Short mmCIF file of C-alpha atoms in Angstrom, two decimals:
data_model
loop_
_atom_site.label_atom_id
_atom_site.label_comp_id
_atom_site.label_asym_id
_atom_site.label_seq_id
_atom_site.Cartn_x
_atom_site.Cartn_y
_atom_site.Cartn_z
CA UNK Z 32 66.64 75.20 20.83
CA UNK Z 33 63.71 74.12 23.23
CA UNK Z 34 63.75 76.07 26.25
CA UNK Z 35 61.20 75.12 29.53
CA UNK Z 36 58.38 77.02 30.58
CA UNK Z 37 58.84 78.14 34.41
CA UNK Z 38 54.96 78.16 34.75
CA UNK Z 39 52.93 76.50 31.64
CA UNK Z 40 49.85 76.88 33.15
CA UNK Z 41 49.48 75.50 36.88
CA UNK Z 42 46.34 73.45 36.20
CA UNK Z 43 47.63 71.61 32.83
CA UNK Z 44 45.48 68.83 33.51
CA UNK Z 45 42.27 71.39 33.00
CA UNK Z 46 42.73 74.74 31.40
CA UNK Z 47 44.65 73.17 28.34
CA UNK Z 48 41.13 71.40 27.16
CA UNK Z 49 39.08 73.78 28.58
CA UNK Z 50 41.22 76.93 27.74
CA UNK Z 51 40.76 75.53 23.36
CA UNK Z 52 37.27 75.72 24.28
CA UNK Z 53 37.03 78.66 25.34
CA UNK Z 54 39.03 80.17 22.93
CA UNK Z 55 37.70 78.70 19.74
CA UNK Z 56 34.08 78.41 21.02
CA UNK Z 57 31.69 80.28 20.25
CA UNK Z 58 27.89 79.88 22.41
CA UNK Z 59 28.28 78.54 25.73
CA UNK Z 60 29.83 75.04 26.86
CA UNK Z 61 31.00 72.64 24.57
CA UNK Z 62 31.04 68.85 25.16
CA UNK Z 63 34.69 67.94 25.99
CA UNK Z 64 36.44 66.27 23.33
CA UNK Z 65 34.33 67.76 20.70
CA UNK Z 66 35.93 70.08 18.01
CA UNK Z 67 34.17 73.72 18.41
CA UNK Z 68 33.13 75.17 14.98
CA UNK Z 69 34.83 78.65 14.76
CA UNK Z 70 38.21 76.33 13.78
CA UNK Z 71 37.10 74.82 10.35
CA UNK Z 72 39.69 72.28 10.60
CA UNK Z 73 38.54 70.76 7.31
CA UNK Z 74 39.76 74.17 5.72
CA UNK Z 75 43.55 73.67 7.20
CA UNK Z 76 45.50 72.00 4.08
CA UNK Z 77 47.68 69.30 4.89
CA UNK Z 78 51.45 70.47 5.32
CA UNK Z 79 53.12 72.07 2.35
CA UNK Z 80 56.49 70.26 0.90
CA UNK Z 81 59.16 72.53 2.05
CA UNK Z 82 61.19 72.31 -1.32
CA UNK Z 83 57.77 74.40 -2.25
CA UNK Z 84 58.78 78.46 -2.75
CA UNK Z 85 57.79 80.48 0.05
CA UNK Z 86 55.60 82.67 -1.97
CA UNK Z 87 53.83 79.40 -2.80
CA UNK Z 88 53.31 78.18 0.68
CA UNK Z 89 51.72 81.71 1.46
CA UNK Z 90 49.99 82.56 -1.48
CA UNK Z 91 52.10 85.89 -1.78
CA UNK Z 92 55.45 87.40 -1.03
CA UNK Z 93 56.49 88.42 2.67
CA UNK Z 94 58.12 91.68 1.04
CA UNK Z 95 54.30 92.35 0.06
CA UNK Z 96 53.53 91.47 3.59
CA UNK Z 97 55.87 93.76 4.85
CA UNK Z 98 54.52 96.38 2.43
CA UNK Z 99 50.71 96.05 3.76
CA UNK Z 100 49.46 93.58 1.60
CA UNK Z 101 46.98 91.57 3.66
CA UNK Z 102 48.04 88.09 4.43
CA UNK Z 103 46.01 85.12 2.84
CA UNK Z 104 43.69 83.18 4.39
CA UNK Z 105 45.93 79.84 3.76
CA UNK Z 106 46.44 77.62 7.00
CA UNK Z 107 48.27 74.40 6.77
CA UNK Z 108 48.39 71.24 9.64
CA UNK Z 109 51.78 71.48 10.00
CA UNK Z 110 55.54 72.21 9.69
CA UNK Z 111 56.42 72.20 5.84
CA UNK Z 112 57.31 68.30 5.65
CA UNK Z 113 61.39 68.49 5.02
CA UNK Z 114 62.09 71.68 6.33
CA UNK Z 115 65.25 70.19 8.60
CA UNK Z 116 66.53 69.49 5.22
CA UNK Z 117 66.19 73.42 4.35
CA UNK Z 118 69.85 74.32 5.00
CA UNK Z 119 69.46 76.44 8.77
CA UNK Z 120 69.02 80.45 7.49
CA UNK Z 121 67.20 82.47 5.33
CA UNK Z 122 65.28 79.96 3.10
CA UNK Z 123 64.20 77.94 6.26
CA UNK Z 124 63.19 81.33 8.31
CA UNK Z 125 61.02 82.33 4.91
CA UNK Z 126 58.99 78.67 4.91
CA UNK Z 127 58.83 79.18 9.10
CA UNK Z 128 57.36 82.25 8.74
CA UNK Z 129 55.13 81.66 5.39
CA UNK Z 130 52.98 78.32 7.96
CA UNK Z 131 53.16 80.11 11.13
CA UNK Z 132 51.99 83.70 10.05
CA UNK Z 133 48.51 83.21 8.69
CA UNK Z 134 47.83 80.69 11.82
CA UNK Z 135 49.32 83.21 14.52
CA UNK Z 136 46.70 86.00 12.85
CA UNK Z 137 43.74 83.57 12.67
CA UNK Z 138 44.51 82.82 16.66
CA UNK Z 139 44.37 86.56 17.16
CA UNK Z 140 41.37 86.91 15.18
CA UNK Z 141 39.86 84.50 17.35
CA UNK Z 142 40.52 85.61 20.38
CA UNK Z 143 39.67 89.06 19.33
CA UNK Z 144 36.22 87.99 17.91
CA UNK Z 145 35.72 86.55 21.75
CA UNK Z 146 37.25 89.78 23.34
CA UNK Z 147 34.55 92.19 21.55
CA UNK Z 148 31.84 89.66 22.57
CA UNK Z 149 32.76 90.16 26.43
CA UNK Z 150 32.79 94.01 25.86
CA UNK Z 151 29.93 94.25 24.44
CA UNK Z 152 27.67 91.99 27.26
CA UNK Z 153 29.80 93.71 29.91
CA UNK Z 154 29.03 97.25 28.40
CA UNK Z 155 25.12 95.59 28.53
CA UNK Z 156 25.09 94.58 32.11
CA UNK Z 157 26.63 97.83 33.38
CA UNK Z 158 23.85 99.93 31.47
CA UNK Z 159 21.54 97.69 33.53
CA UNK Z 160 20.61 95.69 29.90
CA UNK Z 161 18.42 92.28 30.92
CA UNK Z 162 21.31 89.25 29.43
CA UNK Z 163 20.12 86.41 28.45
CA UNK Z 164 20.86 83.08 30.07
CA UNK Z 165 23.37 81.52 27.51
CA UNK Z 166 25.16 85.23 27.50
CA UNK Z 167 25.69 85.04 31.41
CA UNK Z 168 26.45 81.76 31.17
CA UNK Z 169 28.87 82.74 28.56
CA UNK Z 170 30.05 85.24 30.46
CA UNK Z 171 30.88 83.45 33.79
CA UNK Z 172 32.50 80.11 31.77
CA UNK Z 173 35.00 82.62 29.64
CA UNK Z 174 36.32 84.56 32.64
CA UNK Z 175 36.61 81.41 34.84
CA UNK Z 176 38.51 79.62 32.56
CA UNK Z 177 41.11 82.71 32.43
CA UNK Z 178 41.26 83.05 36.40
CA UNK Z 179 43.43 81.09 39.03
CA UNK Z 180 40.96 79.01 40.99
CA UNK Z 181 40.57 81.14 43.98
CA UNK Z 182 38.78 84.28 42.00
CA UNK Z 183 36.46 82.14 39.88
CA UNK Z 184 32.72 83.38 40.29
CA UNK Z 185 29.16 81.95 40.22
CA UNK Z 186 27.52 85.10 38.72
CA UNK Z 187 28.09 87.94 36.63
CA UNK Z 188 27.87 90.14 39.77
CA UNK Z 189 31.32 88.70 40.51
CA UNK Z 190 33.16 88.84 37.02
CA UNK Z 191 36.36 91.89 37.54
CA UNK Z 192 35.85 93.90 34.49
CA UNK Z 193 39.54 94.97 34.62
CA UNK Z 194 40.83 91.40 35.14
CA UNK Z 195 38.79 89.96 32.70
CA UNK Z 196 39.71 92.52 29.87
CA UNK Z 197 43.31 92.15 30.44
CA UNK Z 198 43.20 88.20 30.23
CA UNK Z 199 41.09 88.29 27.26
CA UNK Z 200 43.61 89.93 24.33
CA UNK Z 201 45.60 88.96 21.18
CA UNK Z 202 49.43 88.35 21.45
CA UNK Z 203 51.83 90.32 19.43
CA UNK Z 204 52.40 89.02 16.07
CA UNK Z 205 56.50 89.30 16.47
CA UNK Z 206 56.26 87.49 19.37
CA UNK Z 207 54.65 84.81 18.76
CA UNK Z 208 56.76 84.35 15.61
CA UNK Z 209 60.16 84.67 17.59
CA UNK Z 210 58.72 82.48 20.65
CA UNK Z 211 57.47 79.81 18.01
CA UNK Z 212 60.80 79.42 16.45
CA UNK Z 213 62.84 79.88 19.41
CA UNK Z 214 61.00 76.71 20.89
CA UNK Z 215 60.26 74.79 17.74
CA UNK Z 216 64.18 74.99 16.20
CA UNK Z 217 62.28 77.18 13.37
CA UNK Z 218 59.85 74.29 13.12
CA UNK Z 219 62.43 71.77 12.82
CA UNK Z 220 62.42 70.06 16.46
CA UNK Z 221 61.40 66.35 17.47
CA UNK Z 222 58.16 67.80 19.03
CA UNK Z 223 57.47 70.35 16.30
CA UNK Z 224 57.51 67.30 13.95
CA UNK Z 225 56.05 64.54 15.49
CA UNK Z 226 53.17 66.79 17.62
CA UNK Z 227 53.06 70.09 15.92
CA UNK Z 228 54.02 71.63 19.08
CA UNK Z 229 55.61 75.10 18.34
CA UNK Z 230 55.47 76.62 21.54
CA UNK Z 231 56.45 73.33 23.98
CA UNK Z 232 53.44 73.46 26.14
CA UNK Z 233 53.90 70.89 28.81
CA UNK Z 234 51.15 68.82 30.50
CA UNK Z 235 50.37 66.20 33.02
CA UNK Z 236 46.98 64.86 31.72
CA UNK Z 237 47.01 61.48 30.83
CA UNK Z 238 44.18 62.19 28.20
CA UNK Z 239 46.02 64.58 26.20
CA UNK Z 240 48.53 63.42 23.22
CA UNK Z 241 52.02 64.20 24.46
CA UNK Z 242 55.47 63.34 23.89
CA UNK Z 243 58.13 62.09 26.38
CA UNK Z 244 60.98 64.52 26.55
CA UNK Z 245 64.67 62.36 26.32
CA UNK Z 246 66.16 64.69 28.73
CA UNK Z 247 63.24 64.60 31.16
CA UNK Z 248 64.34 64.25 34.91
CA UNK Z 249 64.25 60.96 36.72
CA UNK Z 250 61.03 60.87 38.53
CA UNK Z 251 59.55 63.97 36.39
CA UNK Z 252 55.83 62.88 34.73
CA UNK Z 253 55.28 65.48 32.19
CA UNK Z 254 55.18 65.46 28.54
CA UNK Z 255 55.17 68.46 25.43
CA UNK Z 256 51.54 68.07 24.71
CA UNK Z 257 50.59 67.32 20.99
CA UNK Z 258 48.57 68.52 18.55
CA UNK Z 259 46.39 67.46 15.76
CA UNK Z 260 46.44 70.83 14.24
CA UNK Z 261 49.37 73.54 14.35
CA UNK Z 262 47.11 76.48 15.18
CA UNK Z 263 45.73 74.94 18.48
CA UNK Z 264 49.16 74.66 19.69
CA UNK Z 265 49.14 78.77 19.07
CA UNK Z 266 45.59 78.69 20.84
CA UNK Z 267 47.50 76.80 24.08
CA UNK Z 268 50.18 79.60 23.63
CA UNK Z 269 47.68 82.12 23.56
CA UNK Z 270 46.07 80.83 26.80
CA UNK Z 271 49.53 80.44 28.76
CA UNK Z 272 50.19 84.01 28.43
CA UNK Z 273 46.52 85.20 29.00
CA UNK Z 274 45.92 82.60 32.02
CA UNK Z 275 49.43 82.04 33.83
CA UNK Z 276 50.25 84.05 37.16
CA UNK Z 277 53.70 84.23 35.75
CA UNK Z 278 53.10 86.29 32.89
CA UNK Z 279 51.11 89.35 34.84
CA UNK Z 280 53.59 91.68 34.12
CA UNK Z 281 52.97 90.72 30.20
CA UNK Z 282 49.26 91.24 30.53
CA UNK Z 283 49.30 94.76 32.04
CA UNK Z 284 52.04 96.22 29.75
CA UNK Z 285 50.24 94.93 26.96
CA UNK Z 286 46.68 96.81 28.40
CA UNK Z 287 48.99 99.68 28.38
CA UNK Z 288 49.53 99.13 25.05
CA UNK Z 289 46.37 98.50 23.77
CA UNK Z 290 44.98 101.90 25.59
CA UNK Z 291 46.56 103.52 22.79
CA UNK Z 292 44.94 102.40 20.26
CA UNK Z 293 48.21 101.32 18.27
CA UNK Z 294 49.46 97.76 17.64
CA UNK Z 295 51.07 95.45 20.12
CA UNK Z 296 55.07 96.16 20.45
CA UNK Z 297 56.05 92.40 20.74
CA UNK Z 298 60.35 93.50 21.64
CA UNK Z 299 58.86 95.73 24.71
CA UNK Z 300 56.82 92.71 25.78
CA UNK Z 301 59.22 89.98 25.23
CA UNK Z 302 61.00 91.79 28.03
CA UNK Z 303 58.70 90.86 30.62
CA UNK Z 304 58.99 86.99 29.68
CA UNK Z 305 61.31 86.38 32.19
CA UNK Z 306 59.63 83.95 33.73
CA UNK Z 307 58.51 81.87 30.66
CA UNK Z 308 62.19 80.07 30.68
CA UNK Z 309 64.86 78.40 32.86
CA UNK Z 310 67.38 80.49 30.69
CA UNK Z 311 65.45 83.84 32.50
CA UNK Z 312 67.00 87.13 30.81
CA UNK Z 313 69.31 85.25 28.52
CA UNK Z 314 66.26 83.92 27.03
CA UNK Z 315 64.51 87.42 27.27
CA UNK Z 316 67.20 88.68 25.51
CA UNK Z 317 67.68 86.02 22.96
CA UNK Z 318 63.96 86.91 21.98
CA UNK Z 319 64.40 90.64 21.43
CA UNK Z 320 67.88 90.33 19.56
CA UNK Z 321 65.52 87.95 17.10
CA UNK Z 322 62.82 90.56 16.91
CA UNK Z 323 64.63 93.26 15.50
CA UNK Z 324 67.28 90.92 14.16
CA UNK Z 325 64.57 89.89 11.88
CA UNK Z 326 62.93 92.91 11.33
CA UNK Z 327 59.62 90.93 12.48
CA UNK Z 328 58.09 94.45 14.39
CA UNK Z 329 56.34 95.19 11.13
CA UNK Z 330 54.33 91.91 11.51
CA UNK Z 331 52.37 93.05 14.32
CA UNK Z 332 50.43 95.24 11.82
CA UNK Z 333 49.50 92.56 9.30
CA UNK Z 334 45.78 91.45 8.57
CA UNK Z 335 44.16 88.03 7.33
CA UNK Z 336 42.80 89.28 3.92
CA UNK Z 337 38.99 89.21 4.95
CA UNK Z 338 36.79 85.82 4.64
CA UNK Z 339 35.79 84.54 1.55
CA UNK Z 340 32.80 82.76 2.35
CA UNK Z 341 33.36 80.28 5.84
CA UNK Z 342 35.96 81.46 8.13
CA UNK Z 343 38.64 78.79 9.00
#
């Protein structure tokens, strides 16, 4: 089931460390290597058995989902440990979707929480509001870490308000759901196992954990990139889409989409993926047939249930 990525992200080697940072971070730079705070990785339970009942795994029904009901607060690791021996249908699709769900939501929750902190100082500096030091600083670090290296900036004067806004936005719940098991076999793959990589994120950085492809080219250097935790494979995900020059045509349908104040339509935006696979429309296709096949558009209007005490 893995497909390639046209364009991961043309500066692997960089934006993948930086681009978690950003994402997850929440006041200015953070030491590389460290693990920012907004994750509370210590709150992520190890990886369910996947003889365990879906309802189990997600601490409520998906029907309920479906229905409304907000989704709980319960992020694992992993994959369910087993699930290849799920027989390939329903009952492995419900244990898929019981992990990923609450992780893909947190993700978007982050990235939202980061998104109305960048309105909010932009809204300042264009009433003329004095920003504090750490806030521009902020400021600058976030948008250069979304922009191609020719339109970074060295000041706020420089930041695109349009550009930045557009890079900085959640992903459509369907769509991450159908990418995730499109390019992790439903969870099931060699790199989904071994690296927690549901999305097949390659890189070229000798520093990051990665895994050798057995198909890979003669003379090709790159590996899936691997991952401690599931959800900051999702984050890398995230930051393709919202960082790669191939995915433009994503980011301004999805602005379009968010003008109107409803949720994201994940089939209408799989259909500008064209470039995020060698496959092209077949995979394009392939994604929307799985959308609605799976009647996964009502996920895009699911919630976290709110925080108990610490967020995770």
């Amino acid at each position: 089931m893995q497909t390639r990525t046209l364009l991961v992200l043309s500066t692997c080697a960089v934006l993948l460390i930086t681009g978690l940072v950003f994402l997850r971070g929440g006041n200015g730079s953070v030491p590389p290597g460290s693990r920012p705070q907004v994750v509370d990785y210590g709150a992520h339970n190890a990886p369910p058995p996947a003889d365990l009942a879906p309802q189990a795994i997600l601490g409520t029904t998906l029907a309920a989902v479906r229905d409304g009901e907000p989704v709980p607060r319960r992020f694992y690791r992993g994959f369910p440990t087993g699930l290849k021996a799920i027989p390939a249908g329903e009952a492995r699709k419900r244990r898929f979707y019981a992990v990923m769900l609450p992780l893909v939501l947190r993700a978007n929750e982050i990235v939202n929480a980061q998104r109305a902190r960048m309105i909010a100082l932009v809204d300042d500096l264009d009433a003329d509001k004095p920003l504090p030091e750490p806030d521009r600083a902020w400021l600058v670090q976030t948008y250069n870490r979304l922009m191609p290296e020719r339109e970074r900036v060295d000041d706020v004067a420089g930041i695109d308000r349009a550009a930045f806004k557009r890079r900085l936005a959640p992903v459509p719940v369907s769509l991450a759901l159908t990418q995730a098991a499109t390019e992790s076999a439903w969870g099931t793959s060699r790199f989904a196992r071994q690296g927690n990589a549901a999305f097949g994120v390659w890189t070229w950085n000798e520093t990051h954990d990665g895994i050798v492809p057995q198909e890979r080219a003669e003379g090709a250097n790159h590996r899936v990139r691997a991952y401690d935790y599931l959800i900051d494979s999702v984050l890398d995900y995230i930051l393709t889409l919202n960082k790669g020059g191939a995915y433009a045509e994503f980011r301004r349908l999805r602005a379009e989409q968010m003008a109107t104040g409803g949720p994201l339509d994940g089939h209408a935006l799989a259909g500008t993926l064209i470039n995020y696979s060698e496959r092209r429309e077949a995979y394009v296709d392939e994604l929307q047939q799985m959308i609605r096949g799976n009647a996964l558009e009502v996920f895009d209007r699911a919630a976290l249930a709110p925080p108990a005490a610490a967020t995770s």
